[in-house]
mmCIF file with all atom_site columns, C-alpha atoms in Angstrom:
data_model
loop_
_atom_site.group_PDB
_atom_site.id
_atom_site.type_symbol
_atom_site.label_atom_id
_atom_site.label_alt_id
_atom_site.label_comp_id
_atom_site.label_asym_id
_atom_site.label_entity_id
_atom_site.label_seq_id
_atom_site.pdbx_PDB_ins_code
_atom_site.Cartn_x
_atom_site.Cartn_y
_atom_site.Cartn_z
_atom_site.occupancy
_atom_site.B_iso_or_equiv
_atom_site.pdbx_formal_charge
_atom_site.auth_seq_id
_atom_site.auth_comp_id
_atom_site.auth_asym_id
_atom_site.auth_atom_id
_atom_site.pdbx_PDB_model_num
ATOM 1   C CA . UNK A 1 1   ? 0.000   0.000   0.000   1.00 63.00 ? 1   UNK A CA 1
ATOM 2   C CA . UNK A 1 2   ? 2.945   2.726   1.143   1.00 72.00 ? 2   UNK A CA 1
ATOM 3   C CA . UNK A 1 3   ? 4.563   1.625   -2.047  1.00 75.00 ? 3   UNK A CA 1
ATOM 4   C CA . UNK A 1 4   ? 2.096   2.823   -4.585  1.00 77.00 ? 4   UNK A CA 1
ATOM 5   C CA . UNK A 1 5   ? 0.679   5.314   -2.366  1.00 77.00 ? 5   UNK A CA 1
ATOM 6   C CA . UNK A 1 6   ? 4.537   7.137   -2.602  1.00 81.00 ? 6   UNK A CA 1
ATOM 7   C CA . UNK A 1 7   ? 4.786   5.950   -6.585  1.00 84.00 ? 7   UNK A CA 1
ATOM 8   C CA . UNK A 1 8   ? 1.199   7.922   -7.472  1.00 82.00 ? 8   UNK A CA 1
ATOM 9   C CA . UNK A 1 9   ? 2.583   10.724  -5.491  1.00 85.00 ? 9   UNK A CA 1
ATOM 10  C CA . UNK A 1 10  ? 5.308   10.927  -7.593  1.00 88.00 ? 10  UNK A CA 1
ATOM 11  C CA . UNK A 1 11  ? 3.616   10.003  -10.475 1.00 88.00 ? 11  UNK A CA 1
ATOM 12  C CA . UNK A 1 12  ? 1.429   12.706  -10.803 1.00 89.00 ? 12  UNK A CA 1
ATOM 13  C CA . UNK A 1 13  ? 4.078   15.566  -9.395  1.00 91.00 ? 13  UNK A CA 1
ATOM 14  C CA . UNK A 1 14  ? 6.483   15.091  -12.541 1.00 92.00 ? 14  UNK A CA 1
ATOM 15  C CA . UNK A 1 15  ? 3.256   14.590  -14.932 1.00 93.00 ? 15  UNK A CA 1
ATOM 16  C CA . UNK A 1 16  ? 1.543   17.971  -13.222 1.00 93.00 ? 16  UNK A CA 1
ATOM 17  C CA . UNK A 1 17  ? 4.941   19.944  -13.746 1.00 94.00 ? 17  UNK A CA 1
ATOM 18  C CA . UNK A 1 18  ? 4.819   18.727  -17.273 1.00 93.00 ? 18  UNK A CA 1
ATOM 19  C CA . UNK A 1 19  ? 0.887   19.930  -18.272 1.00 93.00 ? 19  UNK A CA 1
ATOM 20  C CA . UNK A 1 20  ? 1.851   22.835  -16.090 1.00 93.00 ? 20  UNK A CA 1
ATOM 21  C CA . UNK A 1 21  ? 4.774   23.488  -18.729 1.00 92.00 ? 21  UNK A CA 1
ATOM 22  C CA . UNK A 1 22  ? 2.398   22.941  -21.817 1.00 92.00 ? 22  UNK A CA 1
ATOM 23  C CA . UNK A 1 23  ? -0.181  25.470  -20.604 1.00 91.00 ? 23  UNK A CA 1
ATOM 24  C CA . UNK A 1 24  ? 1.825   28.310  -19.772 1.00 91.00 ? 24  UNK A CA 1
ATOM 25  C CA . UNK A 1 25  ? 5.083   28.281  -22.679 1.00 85.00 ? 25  UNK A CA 1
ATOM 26  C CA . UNK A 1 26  ? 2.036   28.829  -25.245 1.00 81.00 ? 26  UNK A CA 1
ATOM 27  C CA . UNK A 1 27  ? 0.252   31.691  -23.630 1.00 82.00 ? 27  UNK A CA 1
ATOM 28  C CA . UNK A 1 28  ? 3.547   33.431  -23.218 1.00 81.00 ? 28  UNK A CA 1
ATOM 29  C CA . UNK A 1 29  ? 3.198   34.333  -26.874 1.00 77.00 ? 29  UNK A CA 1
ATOM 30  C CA . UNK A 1 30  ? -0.173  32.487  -27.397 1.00 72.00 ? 30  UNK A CA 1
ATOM 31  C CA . UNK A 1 31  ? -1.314  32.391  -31.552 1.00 76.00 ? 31  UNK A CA 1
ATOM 32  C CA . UNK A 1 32  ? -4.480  30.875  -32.013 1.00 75.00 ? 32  UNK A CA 1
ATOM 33  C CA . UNK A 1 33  ? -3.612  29.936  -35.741 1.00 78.00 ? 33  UNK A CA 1
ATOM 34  C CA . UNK A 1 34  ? -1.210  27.785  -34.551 1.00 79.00 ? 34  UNK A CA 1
ATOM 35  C CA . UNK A 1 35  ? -1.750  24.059  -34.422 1.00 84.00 ? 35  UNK A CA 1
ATOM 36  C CA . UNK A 1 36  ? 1.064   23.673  -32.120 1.00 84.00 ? 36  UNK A CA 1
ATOM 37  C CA . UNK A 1 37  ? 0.394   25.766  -29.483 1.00 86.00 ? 37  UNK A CA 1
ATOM 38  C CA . UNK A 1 38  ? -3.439  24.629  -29.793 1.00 88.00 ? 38  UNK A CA 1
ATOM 39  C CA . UNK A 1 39  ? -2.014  21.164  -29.538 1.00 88.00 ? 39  UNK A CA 1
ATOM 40  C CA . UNK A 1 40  ? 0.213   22.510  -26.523 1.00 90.00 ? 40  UNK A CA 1
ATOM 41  C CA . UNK A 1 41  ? -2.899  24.062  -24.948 1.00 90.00 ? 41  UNK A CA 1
ATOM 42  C CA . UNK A 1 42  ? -4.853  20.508  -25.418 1.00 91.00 ? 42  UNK A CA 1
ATOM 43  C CA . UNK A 1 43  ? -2.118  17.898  -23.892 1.00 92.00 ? 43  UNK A CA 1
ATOM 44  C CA . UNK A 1 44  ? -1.165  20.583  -21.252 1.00 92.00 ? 44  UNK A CA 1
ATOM 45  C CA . UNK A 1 45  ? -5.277  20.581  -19.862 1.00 94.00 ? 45  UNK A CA 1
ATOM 46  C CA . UNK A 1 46  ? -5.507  16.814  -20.538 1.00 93.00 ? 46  UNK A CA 1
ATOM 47  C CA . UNK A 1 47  ? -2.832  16.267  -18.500 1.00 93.00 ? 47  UNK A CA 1
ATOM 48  C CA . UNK A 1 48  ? -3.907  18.383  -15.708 1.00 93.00 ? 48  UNK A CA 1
ATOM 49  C CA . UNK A 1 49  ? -7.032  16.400  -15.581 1.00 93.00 ? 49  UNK A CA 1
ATOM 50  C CA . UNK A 1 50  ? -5.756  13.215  -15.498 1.00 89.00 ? 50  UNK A CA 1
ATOM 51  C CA . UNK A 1 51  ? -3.174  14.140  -13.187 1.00 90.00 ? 51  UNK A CA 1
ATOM 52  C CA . UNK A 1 52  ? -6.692  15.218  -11.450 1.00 89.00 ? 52  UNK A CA 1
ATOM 53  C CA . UNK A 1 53  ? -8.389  11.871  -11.214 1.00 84.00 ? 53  UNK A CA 1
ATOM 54  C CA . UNK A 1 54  ? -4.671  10.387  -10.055 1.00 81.00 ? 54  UNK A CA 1
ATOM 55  C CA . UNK A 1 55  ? -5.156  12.569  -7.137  1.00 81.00 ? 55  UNK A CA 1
ATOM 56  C CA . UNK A 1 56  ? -8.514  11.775  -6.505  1.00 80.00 ? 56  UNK A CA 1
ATOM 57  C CA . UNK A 1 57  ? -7.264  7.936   -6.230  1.00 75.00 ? 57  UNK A CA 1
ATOM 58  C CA . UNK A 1 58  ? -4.473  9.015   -4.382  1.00 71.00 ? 58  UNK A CA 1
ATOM 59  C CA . UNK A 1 59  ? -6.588  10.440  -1.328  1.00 75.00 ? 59  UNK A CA 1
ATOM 60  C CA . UNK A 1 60  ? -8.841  7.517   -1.695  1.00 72.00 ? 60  UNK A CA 1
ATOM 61  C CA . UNK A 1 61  ? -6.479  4.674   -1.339  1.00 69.00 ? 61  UNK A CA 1
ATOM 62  C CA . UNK A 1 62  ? -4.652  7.164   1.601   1.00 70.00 ? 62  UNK A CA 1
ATOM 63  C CA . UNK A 1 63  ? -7.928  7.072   3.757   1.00 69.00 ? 63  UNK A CA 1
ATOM 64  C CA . UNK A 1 64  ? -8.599  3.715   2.864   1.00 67.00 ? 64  UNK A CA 1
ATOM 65  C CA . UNK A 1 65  ? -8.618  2.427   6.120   1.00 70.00 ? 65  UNK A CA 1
ATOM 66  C CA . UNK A 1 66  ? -11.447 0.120   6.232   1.00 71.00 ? 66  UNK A CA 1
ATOM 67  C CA . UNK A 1 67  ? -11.366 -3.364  8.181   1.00 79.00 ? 67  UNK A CA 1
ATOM 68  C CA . UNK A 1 68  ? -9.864  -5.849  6.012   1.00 84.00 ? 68  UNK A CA 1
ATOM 69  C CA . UNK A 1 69  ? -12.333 -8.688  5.889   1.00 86.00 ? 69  UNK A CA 1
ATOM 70  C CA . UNK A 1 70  ? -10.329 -11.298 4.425   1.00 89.00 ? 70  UNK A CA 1
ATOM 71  C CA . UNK A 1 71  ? -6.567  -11.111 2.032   1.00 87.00 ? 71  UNK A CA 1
ATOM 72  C CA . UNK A 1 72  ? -5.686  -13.233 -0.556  1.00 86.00 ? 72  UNK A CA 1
ATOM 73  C CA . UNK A 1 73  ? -2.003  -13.857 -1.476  1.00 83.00 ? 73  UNK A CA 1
ATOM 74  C CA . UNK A 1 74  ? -0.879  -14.190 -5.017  1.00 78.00 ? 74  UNK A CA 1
ATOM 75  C CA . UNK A 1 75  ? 2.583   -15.609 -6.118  1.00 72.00 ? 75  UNK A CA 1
ATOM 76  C CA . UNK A 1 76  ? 2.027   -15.961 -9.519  1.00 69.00 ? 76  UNK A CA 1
ATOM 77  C CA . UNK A 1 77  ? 3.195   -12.273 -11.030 1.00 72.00 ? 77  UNK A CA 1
ATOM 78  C CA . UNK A 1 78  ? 1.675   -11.674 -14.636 1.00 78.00 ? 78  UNK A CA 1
ATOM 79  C CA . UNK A 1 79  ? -0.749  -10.086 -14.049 1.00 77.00 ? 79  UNK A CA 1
ATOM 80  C CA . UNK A 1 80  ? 1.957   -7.444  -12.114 1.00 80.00 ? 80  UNK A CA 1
ATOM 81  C CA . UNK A 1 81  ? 4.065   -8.004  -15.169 1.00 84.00 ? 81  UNK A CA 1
ATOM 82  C CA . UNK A 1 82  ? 1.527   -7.019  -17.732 1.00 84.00 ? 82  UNK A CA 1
ATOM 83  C CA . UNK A 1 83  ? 0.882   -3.923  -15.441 1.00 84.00 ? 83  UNK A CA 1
ATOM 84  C CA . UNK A 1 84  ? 4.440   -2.795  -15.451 1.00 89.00 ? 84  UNK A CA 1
ATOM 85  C CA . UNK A 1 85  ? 3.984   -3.096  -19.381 1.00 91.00 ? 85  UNK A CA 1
ATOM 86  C CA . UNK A 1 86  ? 1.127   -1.420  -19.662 1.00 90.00 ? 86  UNK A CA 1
ATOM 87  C CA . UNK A 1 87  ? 2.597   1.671   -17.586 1.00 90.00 ? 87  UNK A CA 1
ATOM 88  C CA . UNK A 1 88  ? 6.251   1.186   -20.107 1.00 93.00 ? 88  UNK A CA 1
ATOM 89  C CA . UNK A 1 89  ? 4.143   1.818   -22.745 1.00 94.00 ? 89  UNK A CA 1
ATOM 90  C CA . UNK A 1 90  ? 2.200   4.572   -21.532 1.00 92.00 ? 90  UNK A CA 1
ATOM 91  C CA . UNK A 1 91  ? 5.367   6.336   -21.009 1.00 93.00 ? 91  UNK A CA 1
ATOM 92  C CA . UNK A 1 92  ? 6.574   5.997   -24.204 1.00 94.00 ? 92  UNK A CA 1
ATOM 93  C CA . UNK A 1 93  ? 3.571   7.216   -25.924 1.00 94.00 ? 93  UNK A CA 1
ATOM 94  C CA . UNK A 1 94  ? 3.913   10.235  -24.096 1.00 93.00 ? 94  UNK A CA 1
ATOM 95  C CA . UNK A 1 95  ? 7.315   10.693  -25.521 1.00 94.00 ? 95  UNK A CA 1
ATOM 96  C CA . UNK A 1 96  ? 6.101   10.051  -29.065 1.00 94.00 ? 96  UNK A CA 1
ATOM 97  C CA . UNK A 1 97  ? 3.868   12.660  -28.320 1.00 92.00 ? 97  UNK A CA 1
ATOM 98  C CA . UNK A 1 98  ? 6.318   14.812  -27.064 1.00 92.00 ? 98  UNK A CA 1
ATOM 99  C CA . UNK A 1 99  ? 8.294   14.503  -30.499 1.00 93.00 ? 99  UNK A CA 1
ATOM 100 C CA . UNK A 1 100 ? 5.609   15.628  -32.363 1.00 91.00 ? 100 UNK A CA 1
ATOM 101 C CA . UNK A 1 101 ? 4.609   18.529  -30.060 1.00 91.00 ? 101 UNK A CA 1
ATOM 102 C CA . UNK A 1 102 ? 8.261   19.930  -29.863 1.00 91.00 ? 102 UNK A CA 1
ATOM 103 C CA . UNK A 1 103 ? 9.074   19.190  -33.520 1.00 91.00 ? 103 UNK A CA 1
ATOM 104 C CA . UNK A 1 104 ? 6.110   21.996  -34.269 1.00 88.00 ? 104 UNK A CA 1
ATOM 105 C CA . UNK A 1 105 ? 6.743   24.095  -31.557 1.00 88.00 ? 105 UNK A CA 1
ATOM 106 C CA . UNK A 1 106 ? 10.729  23.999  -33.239 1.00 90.00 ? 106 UNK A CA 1
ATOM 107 C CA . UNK A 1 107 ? 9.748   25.331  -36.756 1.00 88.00 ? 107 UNK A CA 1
ATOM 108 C CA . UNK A 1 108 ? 7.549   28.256  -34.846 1.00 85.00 ? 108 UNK A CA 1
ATOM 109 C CA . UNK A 1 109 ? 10.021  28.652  -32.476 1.00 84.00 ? 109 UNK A CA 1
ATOM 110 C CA . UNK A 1 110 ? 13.366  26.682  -31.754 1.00 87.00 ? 110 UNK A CA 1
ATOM 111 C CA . UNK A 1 111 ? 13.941  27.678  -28.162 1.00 86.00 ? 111 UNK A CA 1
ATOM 112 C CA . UNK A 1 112 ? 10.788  26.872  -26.982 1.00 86.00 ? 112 UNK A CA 1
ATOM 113 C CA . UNK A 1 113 ? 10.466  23.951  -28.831 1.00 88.00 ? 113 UNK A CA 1
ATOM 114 C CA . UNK A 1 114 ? 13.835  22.468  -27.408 1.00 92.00 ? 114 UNK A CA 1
ATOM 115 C CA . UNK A 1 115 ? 12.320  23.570  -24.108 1.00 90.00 ? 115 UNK A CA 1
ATOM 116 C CA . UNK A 1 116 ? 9.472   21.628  -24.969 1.00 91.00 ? 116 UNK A CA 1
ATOM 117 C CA . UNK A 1 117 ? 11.514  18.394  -25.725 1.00 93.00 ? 117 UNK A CA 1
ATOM 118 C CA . UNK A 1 118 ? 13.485  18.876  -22.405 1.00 94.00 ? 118 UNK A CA 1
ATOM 119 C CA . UNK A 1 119 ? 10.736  18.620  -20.397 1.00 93.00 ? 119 UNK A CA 1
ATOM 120 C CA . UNK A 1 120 ? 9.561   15.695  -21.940 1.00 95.00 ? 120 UNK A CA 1
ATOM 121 C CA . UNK A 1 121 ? 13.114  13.970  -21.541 1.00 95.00 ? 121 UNK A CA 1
ATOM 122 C CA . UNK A 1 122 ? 13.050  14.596  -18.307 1.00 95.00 ? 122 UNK A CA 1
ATOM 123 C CA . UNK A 1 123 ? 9.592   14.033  -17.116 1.00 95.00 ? 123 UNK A CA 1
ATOM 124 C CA . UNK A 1 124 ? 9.977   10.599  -19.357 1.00 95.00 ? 124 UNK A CA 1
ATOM 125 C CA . UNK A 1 125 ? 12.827  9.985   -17.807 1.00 95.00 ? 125 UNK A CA 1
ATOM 126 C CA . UNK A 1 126 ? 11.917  10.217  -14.500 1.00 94.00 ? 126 UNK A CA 1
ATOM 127 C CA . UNK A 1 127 ? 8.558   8.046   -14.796 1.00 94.00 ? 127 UNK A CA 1
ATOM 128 C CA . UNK A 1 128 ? 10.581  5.281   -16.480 1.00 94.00 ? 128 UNK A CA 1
ATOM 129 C CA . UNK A 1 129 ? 12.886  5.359   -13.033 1.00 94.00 ? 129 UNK A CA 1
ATOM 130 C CA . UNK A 1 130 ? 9.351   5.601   -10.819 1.00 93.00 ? 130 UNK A CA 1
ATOM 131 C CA . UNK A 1 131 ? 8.134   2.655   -12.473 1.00 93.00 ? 131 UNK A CA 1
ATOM 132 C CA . UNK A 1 132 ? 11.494  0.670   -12.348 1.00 93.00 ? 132 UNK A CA 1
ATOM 133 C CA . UNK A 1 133 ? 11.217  1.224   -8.821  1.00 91.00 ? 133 UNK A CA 1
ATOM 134 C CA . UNK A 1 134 ? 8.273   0.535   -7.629  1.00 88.00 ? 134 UNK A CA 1
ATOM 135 C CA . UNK A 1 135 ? 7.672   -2.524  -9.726  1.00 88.00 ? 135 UNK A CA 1
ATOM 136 C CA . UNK A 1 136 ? 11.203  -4.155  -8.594  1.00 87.00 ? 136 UNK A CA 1
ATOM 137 C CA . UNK A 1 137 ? 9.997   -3.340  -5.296  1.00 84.00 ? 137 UNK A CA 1
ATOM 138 C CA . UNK A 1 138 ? 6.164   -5.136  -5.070  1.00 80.00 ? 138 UNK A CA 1
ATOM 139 C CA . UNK A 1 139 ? 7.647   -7.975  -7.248  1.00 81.00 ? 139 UNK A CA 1
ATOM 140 C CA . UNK A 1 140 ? 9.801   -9.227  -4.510  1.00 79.00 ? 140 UNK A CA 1
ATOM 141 C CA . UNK A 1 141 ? 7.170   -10.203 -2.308  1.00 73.00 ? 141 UNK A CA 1
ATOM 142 C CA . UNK A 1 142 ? 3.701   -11.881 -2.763  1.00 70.00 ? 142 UNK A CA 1
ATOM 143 C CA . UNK A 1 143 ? 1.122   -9.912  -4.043  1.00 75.00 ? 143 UNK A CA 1
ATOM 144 C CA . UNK A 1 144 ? -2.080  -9.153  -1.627  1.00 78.00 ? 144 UNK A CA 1
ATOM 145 C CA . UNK A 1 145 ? -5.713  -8.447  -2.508  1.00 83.00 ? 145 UNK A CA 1
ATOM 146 C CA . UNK A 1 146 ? -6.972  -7.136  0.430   1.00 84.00 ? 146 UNK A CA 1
ATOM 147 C CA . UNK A 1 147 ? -11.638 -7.612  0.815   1.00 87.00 ? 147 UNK A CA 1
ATOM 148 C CA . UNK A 1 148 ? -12.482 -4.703  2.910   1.00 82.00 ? 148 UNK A CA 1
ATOM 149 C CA . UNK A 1 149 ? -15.492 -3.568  4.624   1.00 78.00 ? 149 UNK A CA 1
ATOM 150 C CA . UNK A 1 150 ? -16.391 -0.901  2.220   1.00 78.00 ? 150 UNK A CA 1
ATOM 151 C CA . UNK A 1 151 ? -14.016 -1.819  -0.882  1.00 80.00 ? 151 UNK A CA 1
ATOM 152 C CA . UNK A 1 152 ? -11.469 -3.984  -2.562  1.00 84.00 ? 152 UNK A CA 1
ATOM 153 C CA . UNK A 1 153 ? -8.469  -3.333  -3.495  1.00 82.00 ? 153 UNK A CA 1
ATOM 154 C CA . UNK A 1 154 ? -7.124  -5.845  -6.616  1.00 79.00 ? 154 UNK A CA 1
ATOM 155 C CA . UNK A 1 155 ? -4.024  -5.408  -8.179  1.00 72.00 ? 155 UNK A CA 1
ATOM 156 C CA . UNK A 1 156 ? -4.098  -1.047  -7.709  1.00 69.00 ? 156 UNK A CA 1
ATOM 157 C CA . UNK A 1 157 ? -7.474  -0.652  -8.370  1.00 74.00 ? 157 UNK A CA 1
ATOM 158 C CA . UNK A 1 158 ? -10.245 -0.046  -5.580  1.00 76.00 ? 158 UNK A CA 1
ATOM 159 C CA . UNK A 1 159 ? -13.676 -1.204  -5.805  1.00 78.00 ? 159 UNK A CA 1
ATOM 160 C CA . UNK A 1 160 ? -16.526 -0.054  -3.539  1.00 76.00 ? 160 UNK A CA 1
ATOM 161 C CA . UNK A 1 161 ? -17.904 -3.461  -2.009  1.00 74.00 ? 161 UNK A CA 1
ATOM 162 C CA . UNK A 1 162 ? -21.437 -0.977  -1.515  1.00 72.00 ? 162 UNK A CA 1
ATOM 163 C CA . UNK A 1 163 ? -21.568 -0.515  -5.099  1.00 74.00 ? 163 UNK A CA 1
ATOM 164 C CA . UNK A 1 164 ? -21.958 -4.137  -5.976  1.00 79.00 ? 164 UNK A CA 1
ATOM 165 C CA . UNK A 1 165 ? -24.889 -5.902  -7.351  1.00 81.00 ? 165 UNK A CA 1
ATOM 166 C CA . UNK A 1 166 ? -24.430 -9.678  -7.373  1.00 84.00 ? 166 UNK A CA 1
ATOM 167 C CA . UNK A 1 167 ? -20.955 -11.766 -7.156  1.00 86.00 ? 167 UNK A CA 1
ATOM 168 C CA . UNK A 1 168 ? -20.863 -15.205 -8.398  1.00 88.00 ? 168 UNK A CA 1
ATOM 169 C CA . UNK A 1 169 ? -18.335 -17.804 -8.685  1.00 90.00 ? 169 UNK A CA 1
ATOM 170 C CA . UNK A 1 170 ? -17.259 -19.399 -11.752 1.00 87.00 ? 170 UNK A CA 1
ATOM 171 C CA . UNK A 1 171 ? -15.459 -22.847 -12.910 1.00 82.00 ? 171 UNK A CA 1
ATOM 172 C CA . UNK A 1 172 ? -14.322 -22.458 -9.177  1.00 77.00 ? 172 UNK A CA 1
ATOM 173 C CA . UNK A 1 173 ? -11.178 -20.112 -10.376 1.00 85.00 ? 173 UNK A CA 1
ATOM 174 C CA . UNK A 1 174 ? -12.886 -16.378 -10.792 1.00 88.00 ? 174 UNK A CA 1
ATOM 175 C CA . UNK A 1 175 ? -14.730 -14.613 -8.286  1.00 89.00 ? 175 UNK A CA 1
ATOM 176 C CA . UNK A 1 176 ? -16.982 -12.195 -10.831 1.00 88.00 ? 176 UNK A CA 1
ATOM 177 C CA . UNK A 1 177 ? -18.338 -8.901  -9.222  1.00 85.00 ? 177 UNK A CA 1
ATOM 178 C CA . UNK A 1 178 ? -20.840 -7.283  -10.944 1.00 85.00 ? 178 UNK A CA 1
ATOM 179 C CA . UNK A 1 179 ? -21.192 -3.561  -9.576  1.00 74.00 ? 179 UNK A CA 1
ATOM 180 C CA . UNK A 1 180 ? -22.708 -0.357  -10.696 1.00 66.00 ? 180 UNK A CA 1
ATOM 181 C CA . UNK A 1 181 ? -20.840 2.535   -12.872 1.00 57.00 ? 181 UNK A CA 1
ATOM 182 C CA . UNK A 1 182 ? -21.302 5.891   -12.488 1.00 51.00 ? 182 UNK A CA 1
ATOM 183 C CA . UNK A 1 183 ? -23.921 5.561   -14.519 1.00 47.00 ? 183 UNK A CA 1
ATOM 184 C CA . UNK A 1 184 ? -26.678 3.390   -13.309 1.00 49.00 ? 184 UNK A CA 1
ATOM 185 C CA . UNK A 1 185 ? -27.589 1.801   -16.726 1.00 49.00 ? 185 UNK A CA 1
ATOM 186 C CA . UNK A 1 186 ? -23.991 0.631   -17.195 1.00 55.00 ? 186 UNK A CA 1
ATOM 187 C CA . UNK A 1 187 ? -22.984 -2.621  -15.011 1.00 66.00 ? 187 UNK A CA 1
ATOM 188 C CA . UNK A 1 188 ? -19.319 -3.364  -14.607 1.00 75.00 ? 188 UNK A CA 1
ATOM 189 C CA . UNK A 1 189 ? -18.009 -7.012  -14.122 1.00 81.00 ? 189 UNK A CA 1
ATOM 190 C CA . UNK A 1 190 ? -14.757 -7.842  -12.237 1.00 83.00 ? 190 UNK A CA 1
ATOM 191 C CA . UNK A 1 191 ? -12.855 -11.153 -12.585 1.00 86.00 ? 191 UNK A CA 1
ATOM 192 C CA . UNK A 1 192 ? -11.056 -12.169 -9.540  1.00 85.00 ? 192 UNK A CA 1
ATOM 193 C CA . UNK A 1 193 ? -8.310  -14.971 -9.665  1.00 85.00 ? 193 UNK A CA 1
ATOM 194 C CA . UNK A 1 194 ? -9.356  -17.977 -6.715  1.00 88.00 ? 194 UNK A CA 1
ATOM 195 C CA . UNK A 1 195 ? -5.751  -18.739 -5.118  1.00 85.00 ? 195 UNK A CA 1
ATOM 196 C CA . UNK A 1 196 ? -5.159  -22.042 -4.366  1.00 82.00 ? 196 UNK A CA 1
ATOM 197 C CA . UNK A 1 197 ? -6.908  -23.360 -1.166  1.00 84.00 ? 197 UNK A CA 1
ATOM 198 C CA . UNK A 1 198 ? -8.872  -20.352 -0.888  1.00 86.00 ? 198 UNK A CA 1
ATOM 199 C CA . UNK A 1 199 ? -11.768 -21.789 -2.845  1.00 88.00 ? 199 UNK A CA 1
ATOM 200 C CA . UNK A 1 200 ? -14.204 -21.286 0.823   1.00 90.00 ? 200 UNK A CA 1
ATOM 201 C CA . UNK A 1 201 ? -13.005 -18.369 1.970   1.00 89.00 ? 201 UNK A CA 1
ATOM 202 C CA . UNK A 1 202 ? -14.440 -17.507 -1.814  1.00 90.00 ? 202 UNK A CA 1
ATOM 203 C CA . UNK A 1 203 ? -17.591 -18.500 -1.043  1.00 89.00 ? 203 UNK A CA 1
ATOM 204 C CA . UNK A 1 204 ? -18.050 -17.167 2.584   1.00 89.00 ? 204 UNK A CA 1
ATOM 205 C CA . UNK A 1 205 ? -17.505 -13.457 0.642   1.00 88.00 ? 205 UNK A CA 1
ATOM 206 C CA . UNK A 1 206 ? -19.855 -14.226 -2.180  1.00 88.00 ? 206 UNK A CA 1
ATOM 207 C CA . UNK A 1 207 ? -22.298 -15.116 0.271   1.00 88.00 ? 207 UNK A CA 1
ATOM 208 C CA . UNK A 1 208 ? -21.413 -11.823 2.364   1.00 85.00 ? 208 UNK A CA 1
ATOM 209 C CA . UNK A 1 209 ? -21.344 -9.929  -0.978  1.00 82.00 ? 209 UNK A CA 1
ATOM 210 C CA . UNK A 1 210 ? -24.725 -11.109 -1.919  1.00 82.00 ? 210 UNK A CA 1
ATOM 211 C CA . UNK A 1 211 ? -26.177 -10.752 1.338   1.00 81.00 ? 211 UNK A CA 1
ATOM 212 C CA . UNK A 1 212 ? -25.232 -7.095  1.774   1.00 72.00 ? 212 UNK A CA 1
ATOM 213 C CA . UNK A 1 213 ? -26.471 -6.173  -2.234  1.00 64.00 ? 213 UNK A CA 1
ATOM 214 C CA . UNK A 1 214 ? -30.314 -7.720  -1.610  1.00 60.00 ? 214 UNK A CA 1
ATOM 215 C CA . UNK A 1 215 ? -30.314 -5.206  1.641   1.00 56.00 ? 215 UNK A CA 1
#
């Protein structure tokens, strides 16, 4: 939990400082009939937004401090693998983006466009490190999915436990949460791996789960 709590903080501190950058170089000399600094203007807010709903996260999985009903350990590590992929090539998206932003931003204006680049290098840069870290870090150990009072939290994601409309278990390997979105036409389903020998301590929190939706 400390471990992604500090790598989110960090996360979204270098990632702020970079949509920070791409709002305000452009409205130093701000022309509206210029697709890069339009383009600046758009990845600079994005960012800021998404850096938003990191921070929203962030507070919850601080003050998540709900009595942990039961924890499942996991040694098998692909699904923390595949996450540590998925966040590689996040990051390098962003640079590919960053290419293309600076290489307009250049012909317009070469100091701010190498200004541009360097923040991208180093924002890059330091993500790629963040990651390194924190994955080498959680990989060491056995992963925990922790059944809480009020939520669960599987593999960095939290799920409100309140939320949830029926949980079932299937071929005796997936506990399958179904739980309301946002929106309350849209149902979301949620597969969790069964460890080994865990199979009824499955089926004491499908009862509990199922118990607690028809209230």
């Amino acid at each position: 939990m400390e471990n992604r709590i500090h790598f989110l903080r960090h996360l979204s501190y270098s990632l702020s400082f970079l949509g920070i950058i791409l709002v305000v170089i452009p409205l130093l000399k701000f022309d509206i009939s210029s697709p890069a600094h339009n383009l600046s203007l758009f990845f600079g807010i994005s960012i800021l937004i998404y850096v938003s709903g990191i921070f929203i996260y962030f507070v919850k999985l601080k003050n998540n401090d709900d009595i942990i009903i039961d924890k499942w350990i996991y040694e098998d590590k692909n699904i923390l693998n595949l996450q540590k992929l998925n966040y590689k090539s996040y990051n390098l998206l962003l640079f590919g983006l960053g290419i293309v932003l600076s290489i307009g931003m250049i012909i317009i204006d070469i100091g701010v466009g190498f200004v541009i680049l360097g923040c991208f290098v180093f924002v890059v840069g330091q993500q790629n490190i963040l990651i390194e870290e924190y994955f080498s870090k959680i990989l060491k150990s056995d992963y925990q999915i922790l059944f809480k009072e009020n939520s669960i939290l599987y593999f960095g994601e939290i799920y409100n436990s309140n939320l949830l409309n029926s949980a079932e278990i299937l071929e005796e390997k997936y506990l399958k949460l179904s739980y309301n979105h946002i929106y309350k036409s849209l149902t979301k389903e949620v597969f969790i791996i069964i460890p080994e020998n865990c199979e009824q301590r499955a089926i004491y929190l499908q009862s509990l789960y199922n118990q607690n939706s028809s209230i």
